[in-house]
Tab-separated table of C-alpha atoms in Angstrom:
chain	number	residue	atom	x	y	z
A	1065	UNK	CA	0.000	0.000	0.000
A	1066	UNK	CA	2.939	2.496	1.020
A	1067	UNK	CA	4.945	1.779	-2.350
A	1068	UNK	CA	1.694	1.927	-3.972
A	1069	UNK	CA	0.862	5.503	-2.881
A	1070	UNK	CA	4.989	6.789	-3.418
A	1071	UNK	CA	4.175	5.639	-6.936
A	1072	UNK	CA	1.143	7.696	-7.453
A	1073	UNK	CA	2.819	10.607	-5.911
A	1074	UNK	CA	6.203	10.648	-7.751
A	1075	UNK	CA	3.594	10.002	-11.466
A	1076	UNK	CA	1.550	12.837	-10.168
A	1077	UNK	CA	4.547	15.333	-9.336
A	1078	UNK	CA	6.120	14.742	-13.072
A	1079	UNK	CA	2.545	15.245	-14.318
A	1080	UNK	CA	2.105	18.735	-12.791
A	1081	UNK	CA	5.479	19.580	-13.411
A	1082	UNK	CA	5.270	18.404	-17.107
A	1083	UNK	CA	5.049	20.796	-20.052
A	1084	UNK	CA	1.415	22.210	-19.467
A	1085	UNK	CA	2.865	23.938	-16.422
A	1086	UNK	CA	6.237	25.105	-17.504
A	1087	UNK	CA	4.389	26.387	-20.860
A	1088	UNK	CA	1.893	28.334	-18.534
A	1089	UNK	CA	4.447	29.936	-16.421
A	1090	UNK	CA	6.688	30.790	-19.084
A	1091	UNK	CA	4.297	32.057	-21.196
A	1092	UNK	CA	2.575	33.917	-18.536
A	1093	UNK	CA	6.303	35.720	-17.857
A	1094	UNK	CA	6.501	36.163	-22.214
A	1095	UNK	CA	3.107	37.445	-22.083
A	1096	UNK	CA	4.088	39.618	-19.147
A	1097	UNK	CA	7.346	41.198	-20.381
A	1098	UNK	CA	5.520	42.495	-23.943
A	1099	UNK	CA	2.361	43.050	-22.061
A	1100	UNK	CA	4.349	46.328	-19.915
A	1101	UNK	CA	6.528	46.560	-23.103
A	1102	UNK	CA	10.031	45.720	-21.845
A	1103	UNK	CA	9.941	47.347	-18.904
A	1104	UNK	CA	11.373	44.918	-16.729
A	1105	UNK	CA	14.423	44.670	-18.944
A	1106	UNK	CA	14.457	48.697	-19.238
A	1107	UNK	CA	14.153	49.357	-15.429
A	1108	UNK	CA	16.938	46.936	-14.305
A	1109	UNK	CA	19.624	49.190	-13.662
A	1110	UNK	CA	17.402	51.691	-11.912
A	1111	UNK	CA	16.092	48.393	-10.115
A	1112	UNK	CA	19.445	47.326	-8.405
A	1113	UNK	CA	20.123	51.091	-7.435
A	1114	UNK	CA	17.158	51.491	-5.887
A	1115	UNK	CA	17.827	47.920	-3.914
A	1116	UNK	CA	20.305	50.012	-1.491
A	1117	UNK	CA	18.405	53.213	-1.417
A	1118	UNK	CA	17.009	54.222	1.771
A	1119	UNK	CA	12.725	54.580	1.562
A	1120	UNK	CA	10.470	57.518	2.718
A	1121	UNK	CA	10.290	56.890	6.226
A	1122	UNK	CA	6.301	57.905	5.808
A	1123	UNK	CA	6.186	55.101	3.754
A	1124	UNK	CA	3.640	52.279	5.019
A	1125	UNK	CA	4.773	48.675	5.643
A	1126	UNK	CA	7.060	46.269	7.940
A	1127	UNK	CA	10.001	46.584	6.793
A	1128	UNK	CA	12.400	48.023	4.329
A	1129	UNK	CA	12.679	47.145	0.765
A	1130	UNK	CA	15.893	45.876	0.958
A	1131	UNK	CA	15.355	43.398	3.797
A	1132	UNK	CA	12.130	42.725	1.867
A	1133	UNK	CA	14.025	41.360	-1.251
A	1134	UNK	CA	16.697	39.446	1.058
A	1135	UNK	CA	13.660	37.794	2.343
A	1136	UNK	CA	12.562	36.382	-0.810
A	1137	UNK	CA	16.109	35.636	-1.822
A	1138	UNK	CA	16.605	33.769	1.469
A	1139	UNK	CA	13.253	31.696	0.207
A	1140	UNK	CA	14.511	31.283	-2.934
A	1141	UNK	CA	18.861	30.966	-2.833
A	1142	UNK	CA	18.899	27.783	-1.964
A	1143	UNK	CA	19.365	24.242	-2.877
A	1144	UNK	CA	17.735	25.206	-6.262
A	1145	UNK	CA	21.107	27.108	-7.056
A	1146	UNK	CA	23.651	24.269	-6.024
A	1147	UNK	CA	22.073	21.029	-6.416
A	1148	UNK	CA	18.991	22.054	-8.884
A	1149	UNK	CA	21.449	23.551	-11.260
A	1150	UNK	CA	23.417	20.658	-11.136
A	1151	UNK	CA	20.652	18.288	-11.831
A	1152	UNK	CA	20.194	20.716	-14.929
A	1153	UNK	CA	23.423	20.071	-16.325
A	1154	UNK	CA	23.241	16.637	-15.904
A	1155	UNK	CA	20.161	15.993	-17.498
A	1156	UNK	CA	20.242	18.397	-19.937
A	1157	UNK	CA	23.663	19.183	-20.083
A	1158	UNK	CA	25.450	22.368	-20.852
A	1159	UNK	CA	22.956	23.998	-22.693
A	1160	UNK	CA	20.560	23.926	-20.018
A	1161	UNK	CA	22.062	26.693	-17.886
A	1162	UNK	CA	21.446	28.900	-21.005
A	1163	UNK	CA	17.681	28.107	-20.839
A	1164	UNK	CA	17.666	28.929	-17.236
A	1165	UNK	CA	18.925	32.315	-18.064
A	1166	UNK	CA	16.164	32.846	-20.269
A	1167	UNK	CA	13.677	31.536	-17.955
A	1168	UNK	CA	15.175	34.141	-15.297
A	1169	UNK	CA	14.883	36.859	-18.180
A	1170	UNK	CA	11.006	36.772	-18.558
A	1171	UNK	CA	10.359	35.671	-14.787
A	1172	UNK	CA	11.349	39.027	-13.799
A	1173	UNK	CA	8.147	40.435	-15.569
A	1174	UNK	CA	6.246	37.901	-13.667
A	1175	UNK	CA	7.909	38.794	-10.242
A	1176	UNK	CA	7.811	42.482	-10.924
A	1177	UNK	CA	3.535	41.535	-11.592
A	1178	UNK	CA	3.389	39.858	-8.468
A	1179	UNK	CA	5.096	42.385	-6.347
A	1180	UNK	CA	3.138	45.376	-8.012
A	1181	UNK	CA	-0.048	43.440	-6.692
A	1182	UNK	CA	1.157	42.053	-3.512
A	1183	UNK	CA	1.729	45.951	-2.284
A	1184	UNK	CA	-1.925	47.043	-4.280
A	1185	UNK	CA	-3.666	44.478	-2.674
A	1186	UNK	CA	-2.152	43.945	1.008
A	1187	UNK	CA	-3.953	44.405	4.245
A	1188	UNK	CA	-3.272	45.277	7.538
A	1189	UNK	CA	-4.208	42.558	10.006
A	1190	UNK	CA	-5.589	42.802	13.945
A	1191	UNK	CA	-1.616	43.433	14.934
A	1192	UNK	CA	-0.930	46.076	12.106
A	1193	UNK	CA	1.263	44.362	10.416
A	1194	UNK	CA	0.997	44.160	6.508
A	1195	UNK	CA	-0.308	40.651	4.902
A	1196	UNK	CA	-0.743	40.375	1.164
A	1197	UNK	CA	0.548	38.226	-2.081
A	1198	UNK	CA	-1.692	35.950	-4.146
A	1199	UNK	CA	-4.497	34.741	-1.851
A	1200	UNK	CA	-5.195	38.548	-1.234
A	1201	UNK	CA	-5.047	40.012	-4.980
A	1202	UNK	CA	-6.967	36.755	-5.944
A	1203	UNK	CA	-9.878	37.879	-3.293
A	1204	UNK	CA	-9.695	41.439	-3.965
A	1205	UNK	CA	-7.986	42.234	-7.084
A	1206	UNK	CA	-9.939	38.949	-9.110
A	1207	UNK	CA	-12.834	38.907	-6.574
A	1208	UNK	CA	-12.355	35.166	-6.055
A	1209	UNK	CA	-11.963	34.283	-2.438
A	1210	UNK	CA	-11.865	30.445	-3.281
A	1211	UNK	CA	-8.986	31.215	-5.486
A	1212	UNK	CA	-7.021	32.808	-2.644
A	1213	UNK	CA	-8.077	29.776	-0.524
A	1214	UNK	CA	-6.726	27.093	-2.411
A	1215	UNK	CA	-3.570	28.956	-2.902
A	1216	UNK	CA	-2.951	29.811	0.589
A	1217	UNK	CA	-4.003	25.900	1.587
A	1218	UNK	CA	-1.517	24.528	-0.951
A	1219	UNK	CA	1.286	26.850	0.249
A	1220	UNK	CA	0.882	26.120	3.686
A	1221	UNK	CA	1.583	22.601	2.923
A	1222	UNK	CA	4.433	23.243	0.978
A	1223	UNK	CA	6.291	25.582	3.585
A	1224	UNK	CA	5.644	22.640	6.071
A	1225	UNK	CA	6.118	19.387	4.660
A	1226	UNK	CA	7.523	20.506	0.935
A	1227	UNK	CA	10.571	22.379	-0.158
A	1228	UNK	CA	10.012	25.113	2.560
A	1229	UNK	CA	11.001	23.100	5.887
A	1230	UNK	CA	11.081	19.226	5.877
A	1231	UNK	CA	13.356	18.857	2.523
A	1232	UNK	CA	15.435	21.509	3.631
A	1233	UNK	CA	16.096	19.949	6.836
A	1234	UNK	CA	16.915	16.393	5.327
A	1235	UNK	CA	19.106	17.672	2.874
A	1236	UNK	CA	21.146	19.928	5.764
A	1237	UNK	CA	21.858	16.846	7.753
A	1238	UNK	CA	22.889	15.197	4.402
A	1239	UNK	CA	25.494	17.927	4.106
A	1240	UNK	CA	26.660	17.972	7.692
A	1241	UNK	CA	26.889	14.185	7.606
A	1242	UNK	CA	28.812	13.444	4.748
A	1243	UNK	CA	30.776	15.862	5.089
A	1244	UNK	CA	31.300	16.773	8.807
A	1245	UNK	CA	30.540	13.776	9.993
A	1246	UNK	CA	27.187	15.255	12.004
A	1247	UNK	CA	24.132	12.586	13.092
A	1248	UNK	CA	21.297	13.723	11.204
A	1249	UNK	CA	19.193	14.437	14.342
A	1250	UNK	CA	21.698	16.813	15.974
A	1251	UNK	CA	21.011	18.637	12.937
A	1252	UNK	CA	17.686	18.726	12.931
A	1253	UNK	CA	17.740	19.872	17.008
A	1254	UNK	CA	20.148	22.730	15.676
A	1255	UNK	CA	18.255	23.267	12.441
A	1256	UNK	CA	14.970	24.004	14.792
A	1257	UNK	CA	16.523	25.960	17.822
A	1258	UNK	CA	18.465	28.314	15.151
A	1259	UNK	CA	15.362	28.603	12.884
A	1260	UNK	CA	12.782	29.120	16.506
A	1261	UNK	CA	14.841	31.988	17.677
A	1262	UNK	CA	14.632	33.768	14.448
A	1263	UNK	CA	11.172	33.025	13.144
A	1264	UNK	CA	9.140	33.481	16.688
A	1265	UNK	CA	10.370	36.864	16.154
A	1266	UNK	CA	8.277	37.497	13.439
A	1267	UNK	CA	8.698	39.128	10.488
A	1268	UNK	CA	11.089	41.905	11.376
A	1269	UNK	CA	13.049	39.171	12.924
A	1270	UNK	CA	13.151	37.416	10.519
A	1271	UNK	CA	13.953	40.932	7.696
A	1272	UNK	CA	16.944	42.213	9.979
A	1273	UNK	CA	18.413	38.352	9.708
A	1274	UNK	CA	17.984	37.991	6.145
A	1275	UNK	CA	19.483	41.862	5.110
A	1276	UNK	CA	22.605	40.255	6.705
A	1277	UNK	CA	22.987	36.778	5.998
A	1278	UNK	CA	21.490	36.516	2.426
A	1279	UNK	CA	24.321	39.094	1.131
A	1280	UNK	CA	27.171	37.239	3.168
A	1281	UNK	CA	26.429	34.147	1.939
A	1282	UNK	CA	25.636	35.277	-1.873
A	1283	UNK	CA	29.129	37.199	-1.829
A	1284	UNK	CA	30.481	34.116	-0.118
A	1285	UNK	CA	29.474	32.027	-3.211
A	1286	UNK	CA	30.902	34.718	-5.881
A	1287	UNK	CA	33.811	35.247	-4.239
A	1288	UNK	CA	34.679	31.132	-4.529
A	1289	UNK	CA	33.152	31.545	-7.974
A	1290	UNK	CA	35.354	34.389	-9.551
A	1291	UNK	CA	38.410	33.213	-7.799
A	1292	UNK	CA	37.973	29.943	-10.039
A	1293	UNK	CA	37.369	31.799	-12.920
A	1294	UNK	CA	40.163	34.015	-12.726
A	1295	UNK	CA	42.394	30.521	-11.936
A	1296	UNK	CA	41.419	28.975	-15.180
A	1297	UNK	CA	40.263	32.175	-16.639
A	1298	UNK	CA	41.305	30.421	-19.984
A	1299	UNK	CA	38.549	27.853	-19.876
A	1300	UNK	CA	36.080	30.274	-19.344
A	1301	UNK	CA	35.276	31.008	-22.826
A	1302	UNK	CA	35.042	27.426	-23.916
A	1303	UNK	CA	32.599	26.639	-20.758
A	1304	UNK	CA	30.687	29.589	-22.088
A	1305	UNK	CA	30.660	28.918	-26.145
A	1306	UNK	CA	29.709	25.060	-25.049
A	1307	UNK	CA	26.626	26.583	-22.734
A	1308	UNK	CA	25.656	28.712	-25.990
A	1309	UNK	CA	25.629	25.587	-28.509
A	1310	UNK	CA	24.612	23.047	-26.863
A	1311	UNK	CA	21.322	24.808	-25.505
A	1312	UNK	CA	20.413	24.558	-29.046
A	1313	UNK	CA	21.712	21.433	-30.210
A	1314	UNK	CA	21.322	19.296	-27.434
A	1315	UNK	CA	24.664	17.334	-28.388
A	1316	UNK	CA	25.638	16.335	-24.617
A	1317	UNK	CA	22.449	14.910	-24.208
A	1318	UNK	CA	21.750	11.489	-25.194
A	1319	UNK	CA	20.042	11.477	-28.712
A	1320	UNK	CA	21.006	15.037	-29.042
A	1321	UNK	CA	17.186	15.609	-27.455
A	1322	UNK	CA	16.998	19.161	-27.448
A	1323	UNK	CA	13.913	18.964	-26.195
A	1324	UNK	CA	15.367	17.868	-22.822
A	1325	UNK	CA	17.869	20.594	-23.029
A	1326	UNK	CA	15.193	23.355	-22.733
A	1327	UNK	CA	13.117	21.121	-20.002
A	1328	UNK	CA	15.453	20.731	-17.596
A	1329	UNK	CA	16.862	24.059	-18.001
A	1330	UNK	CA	13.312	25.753	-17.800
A	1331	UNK	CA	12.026	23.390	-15.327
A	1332	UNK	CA	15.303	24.083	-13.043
A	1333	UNK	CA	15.102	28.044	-13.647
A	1334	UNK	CA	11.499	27.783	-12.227
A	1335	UNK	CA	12.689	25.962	-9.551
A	1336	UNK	CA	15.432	28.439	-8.452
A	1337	UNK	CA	13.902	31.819	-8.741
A	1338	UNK	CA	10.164	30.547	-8.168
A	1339	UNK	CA	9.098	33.268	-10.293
A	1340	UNK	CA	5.535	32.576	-10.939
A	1341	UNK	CA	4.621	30.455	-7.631
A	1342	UNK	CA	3.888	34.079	-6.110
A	1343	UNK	CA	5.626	34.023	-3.207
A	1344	UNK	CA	7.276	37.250	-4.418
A	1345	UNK	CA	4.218	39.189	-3.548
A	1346	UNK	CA	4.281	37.989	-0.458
A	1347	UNK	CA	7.451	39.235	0.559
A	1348	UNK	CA	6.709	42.428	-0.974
A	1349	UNK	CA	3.770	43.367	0.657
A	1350	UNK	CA	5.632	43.783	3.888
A	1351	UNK	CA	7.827	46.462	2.268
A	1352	UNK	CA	7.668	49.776	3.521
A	1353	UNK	CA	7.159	51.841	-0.200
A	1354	UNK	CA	5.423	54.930	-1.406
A	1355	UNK	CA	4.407	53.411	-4.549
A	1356	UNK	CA	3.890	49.466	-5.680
A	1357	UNK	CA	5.608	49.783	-8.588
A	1358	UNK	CA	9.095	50.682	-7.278
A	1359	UNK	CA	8.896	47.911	-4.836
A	1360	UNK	CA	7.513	45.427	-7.780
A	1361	UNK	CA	11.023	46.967	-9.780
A	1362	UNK	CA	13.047	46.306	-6.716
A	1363	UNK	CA	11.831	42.746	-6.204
A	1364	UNK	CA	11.753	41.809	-9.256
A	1365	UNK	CA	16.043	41.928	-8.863
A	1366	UNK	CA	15.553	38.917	-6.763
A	1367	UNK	CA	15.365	37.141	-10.025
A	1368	UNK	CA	18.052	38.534	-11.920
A	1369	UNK	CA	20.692	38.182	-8.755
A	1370	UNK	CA	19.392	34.200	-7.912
A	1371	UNK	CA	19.675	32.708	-11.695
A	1372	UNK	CA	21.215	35.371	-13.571
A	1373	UNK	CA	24.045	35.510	-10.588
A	1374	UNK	CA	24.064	33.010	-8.282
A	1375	UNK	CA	23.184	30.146	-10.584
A	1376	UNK	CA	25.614	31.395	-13.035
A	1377	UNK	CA	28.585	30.810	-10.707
A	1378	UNK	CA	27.416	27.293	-10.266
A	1379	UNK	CA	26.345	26.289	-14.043
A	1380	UNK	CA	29.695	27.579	-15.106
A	1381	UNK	CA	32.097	25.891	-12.628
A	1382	UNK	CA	30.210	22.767	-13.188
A	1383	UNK	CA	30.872	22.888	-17.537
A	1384	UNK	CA	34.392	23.879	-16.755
A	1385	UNK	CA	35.435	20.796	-14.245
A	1386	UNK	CA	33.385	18.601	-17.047
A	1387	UNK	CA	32.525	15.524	-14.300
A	1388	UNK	CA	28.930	16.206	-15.090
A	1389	UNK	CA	28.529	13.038	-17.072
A	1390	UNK	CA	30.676	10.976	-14.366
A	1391	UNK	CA	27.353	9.434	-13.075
A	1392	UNK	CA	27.366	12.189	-9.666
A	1393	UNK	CA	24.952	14.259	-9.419
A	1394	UNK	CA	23.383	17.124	-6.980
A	1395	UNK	CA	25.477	18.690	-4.203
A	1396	UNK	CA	28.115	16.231	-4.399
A	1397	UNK	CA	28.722	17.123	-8.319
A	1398	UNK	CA	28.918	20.512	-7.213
A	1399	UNK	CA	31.334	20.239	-4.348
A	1400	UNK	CA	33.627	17.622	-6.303
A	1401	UNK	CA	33.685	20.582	-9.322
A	1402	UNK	CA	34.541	23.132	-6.462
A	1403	UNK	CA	37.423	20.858	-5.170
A	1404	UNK	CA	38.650	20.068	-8.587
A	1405	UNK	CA	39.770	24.030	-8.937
A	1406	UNK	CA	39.878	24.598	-5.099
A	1407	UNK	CA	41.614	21.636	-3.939
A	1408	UNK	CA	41.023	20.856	-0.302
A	1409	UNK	CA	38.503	23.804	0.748
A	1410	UNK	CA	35.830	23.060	-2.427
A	1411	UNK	CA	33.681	20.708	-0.756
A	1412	UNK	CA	33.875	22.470	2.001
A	1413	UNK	CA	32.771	25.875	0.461
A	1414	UNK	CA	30.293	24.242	-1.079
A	1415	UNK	CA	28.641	22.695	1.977
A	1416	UNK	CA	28.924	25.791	3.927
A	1417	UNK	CA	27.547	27.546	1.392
A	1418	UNK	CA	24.445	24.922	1.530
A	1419	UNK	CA	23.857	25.065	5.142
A	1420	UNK	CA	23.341	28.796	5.036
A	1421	UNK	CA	21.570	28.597	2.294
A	1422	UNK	CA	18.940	26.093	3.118
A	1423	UNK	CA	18.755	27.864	7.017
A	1424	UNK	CA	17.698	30.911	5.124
A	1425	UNK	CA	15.431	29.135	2.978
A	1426	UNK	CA	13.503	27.975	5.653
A	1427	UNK	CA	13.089	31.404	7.029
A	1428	UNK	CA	11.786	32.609	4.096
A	1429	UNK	CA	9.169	29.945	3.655
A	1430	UNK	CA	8.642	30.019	7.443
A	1431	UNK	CA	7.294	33.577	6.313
A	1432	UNK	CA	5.477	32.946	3.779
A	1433	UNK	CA	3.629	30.307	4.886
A	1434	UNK	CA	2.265	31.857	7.820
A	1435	UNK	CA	0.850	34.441	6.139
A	1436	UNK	CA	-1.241	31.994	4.399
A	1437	UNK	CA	-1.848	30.232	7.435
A	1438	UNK	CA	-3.026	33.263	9.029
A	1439	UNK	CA	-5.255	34.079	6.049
A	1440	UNK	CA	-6.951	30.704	5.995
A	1441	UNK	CA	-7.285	30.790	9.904
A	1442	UNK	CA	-6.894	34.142	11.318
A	1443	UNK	CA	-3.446	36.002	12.950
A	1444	UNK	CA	-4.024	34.814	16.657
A	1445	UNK	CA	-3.146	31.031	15.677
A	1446	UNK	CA	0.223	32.739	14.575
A	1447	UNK	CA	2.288	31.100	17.168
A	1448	UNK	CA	0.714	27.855	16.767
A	1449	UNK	CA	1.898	27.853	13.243
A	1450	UNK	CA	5.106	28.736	13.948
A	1451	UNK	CA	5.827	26.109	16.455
A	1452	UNK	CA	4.522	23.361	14.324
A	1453	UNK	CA	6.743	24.621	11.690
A	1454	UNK	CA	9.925	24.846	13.707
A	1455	UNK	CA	9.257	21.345	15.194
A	1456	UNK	CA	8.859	19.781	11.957
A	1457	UNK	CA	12.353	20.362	10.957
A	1458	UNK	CA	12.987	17.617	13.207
A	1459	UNK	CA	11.705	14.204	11.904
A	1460	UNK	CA	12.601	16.776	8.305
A	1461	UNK	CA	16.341	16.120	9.298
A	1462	UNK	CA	15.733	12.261	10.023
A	1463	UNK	CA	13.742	10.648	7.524
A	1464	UNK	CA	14.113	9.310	3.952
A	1465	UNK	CA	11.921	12.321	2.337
A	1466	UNK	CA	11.353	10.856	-0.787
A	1467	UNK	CA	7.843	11.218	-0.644
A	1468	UNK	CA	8.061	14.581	1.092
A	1469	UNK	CA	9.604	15.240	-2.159
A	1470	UNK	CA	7.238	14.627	-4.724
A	1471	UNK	CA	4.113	16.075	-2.234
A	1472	UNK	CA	6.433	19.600	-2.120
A	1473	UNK	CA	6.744	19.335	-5.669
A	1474	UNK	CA	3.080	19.062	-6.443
A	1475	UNK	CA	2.214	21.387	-3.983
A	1476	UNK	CA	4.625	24.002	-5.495
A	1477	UNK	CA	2.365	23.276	-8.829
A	1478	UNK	CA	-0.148	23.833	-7.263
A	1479	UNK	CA	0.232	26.936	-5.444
A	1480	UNK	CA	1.815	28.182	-8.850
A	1481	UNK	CA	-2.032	27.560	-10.913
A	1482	UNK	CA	-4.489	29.868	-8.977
A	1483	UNK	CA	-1.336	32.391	-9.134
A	1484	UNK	CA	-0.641	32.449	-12.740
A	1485	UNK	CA	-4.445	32.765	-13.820
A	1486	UNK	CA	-4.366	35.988	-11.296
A	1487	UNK	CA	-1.353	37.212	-12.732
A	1488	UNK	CA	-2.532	37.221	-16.466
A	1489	UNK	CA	-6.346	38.125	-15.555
A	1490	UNK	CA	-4.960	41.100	-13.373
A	1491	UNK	CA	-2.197	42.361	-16.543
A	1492	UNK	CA	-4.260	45.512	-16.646
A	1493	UNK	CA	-3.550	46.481	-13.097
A	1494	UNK	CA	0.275	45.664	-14.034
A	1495	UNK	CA	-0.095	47.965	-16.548
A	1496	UNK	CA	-1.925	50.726	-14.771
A	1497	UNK	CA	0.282	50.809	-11.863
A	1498	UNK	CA	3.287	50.913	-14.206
A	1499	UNK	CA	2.005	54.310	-15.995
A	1500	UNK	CA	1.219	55.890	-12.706
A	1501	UNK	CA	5.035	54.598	-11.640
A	1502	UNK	CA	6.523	56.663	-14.491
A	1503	UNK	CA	4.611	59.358	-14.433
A	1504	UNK	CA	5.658	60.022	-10.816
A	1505	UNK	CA	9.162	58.903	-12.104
A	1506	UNK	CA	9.032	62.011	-14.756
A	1507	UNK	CA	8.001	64.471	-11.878
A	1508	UNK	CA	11.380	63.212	-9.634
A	1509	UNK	CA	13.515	63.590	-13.189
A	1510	UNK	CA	12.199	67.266	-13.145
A	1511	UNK	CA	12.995	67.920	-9.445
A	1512	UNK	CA	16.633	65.932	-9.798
A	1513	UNK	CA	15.426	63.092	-7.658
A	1514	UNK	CA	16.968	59.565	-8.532
């Protein structure tokens, strides 16, 4: 009975993740892009400056901007950009980090949507804090409350027992074990403790944490990165024409199945930046901004710096030490292509760089799903989501989570569905917001501002 039902879950997670969904959410981000004309692509520069630029302190909301967009990243830099990208490459070889590029390209229109409505839409709960993201412009942007229900039930389930908290966990104490020789459930007790004192806090607890781990650990990661590059800076252009042909030849694939090239790569790119699941708006909605559309333009960077950046380091490190067809795959293709250029300190980069990026991870999640929990059920059950969710880590770190897998995957689909028919049904807001962004943008240009 057991096998029978971790059958049915792993068919049903590769049917929701099959090409139906990634065609819907990248369309939805092609559709997106042309639909505001570019302007994700245009804005980018004024994007990242803005990312550093102290807000109006008038301005309503939780928290800044910045530690608003470390938030998400924390959600989203994660295992997706060491052991996701690496499943990429393997299955779709080289090529595939090119698709994930593009993926990252047009999911910034889609985050940028997403944030624009998560600050539209938000509401202040009984404790005056901000709440907002899809269940809330799916009630009162679509006016479809069951629509916001189903997303924040699915999402709740995925920050618990998905890729938000229980996969994290297990794959931490796979790090620490193999490599540092940790037992999985000291881990998991360190895992929780570390995670309660930061995410009882709440959500300013958990903003001040992220503005200063998420950049020490992404810098972390580059640093290790470039330092490779500039060792065997004369591979670099090699790794780089191979990423270019083969995403559209498919030659290091079996079959030369191009096809699987652009999957994997697209399917992995999703993955990563989680543009389109709409946790974005979540995270946004707690920003403290004058305007949504400058917050939407400053989360929307989350994007760029996760795949465009972070992924980037990994993809090309992995093309260059050329073990991805050795039969290794995950985290422990990564770390052997870190050690292969960084001999005795790779792995060991490489894991530390995991641990802090699946702790934050779980913060971020931790976030966002208890503000679906608390829309479902109301904001004085907050605590009793949070301690469920801390305590879960626990068995997380100690069990075989194959199943846990597959349920976070097709929860993830899920949540993603209710989100992208919001997104495209609520363009015109997009587009509304954006005009009223730049015309307030033309007014600063005239007074010198920005």
């Amino acid at each position: 009975m057991g096998e029978s039902i971790a059958d049915f879950l792993a068919w049903l997670s590769g049917f929701v993740w099959g090409r139906p969904l990634i065609i819907f959410l990248v369309g939805t981000g092609i559709f997106l892009t042309i639909r505001i004309s570019f302007f994700s692509f245009r804005m980018l520069p004024y994007s990242l400056k803005m990312l550093f630029k102290r807000e109006d302190a008038k301005s309503e909301g939780d928290i800044s901007h910045f530690q608003a967009v470390m938030t998400a990243l924390a959600a989203t830099v994660g295992t997706g950009n060491v052991v996701g990208v690496a499943t990429a490459v393997v299955l779709g070889g080289p090529g595939a980090v090119f698709w994930m590029w593009m993926t990252a390209l047009v999911g910034m229109a889609t985050k940028y949507s997403e944030g624009i409505l998560g600050v539209k839409y938000r509401q202040k709960n009984s404790k005056g804090e901000m709440s907002g993201g899809p269940m809330y412009y799916l009630e009162h942007g679509l006016g479809q409350k069951w629509l916001g229900v189903l997303f924040a039930f699915f999402a709740v389930f995925a920050a618990i027992f998905g890729i938000g908290n229980m996969i994290q966990a297990n794959a931490a104490s796979d790090v620490a074990l193999d490599v540092f020789n940790v037992p999985t459930w000291i881990t998991g007790v360190i895992m929780a403790v570390l995670v309660g004192s930061v995410l009882l806090g709440g959500v300013k607890s958990i903003g001040r944490t992220a503005g200063i781990l998420v950049p020490f650990m992404i810098v972390f990661y580059l640093i290790a990165g470039i330092v490779i590059m500039i060792l065997q800076i004369d591979q670099v252009p090699a790794a780089l024409g191979l990423i270019f042909t083969d995403a559209f030849t498919g030659n290091a694939v079996a079959g030369g199945a191009l096809g699987t090239v652009i999957r994997m790569g697209v399917a992995r790119g999703l993955f990563s930046n989680e543009a389109g699941l709409g946790t974005g708006g979540i995270a946004a909605a707690a920003a403290k901004t004058d305007v949504p559309a400058r917050q939407a333009l400053i989360s929307m960077t989350q994007v760029f710096i996760d795949t465009i950046v972070v992924c980037s380091i990994t993809g090309i490190t992995l093309v260059m030490a050329d073990m991805y067809a050795s039969g290794t795959d995950g985290a422990a293709l990564t770390a052997q292509s870190f050690e292969a250029f960084l001999p005795g300190i790779g792995d060991y980069v490489v894991a530390i760089t995991l641990l802090v990026f699946i702790f934050s991870t779980i913060l971020g999640w931790g976030y966002f799903g208890e503000k679906c929990f608390t829309y479902l059920v109301g904001s004085k059950f907050t605590m009793v989501y949070r301690v469920i969710f801390v305590l879960a880590i626990i068995p997380g770190a100690t069990m075989s989570l194959s199943t846990v897998w597959n349920l976070g995957d097709i929860f993830n689909a899920l949540m993603a569905v209710p989100n992208l028919i919001g997104l495209v049904l609520l363009s015109g807001v997009v587009v509304a917001e954006t005009k009223v962004f730049l015309d307030i943008r033309k007014r600063e240009k005239e007074q010198g501002i920005g």
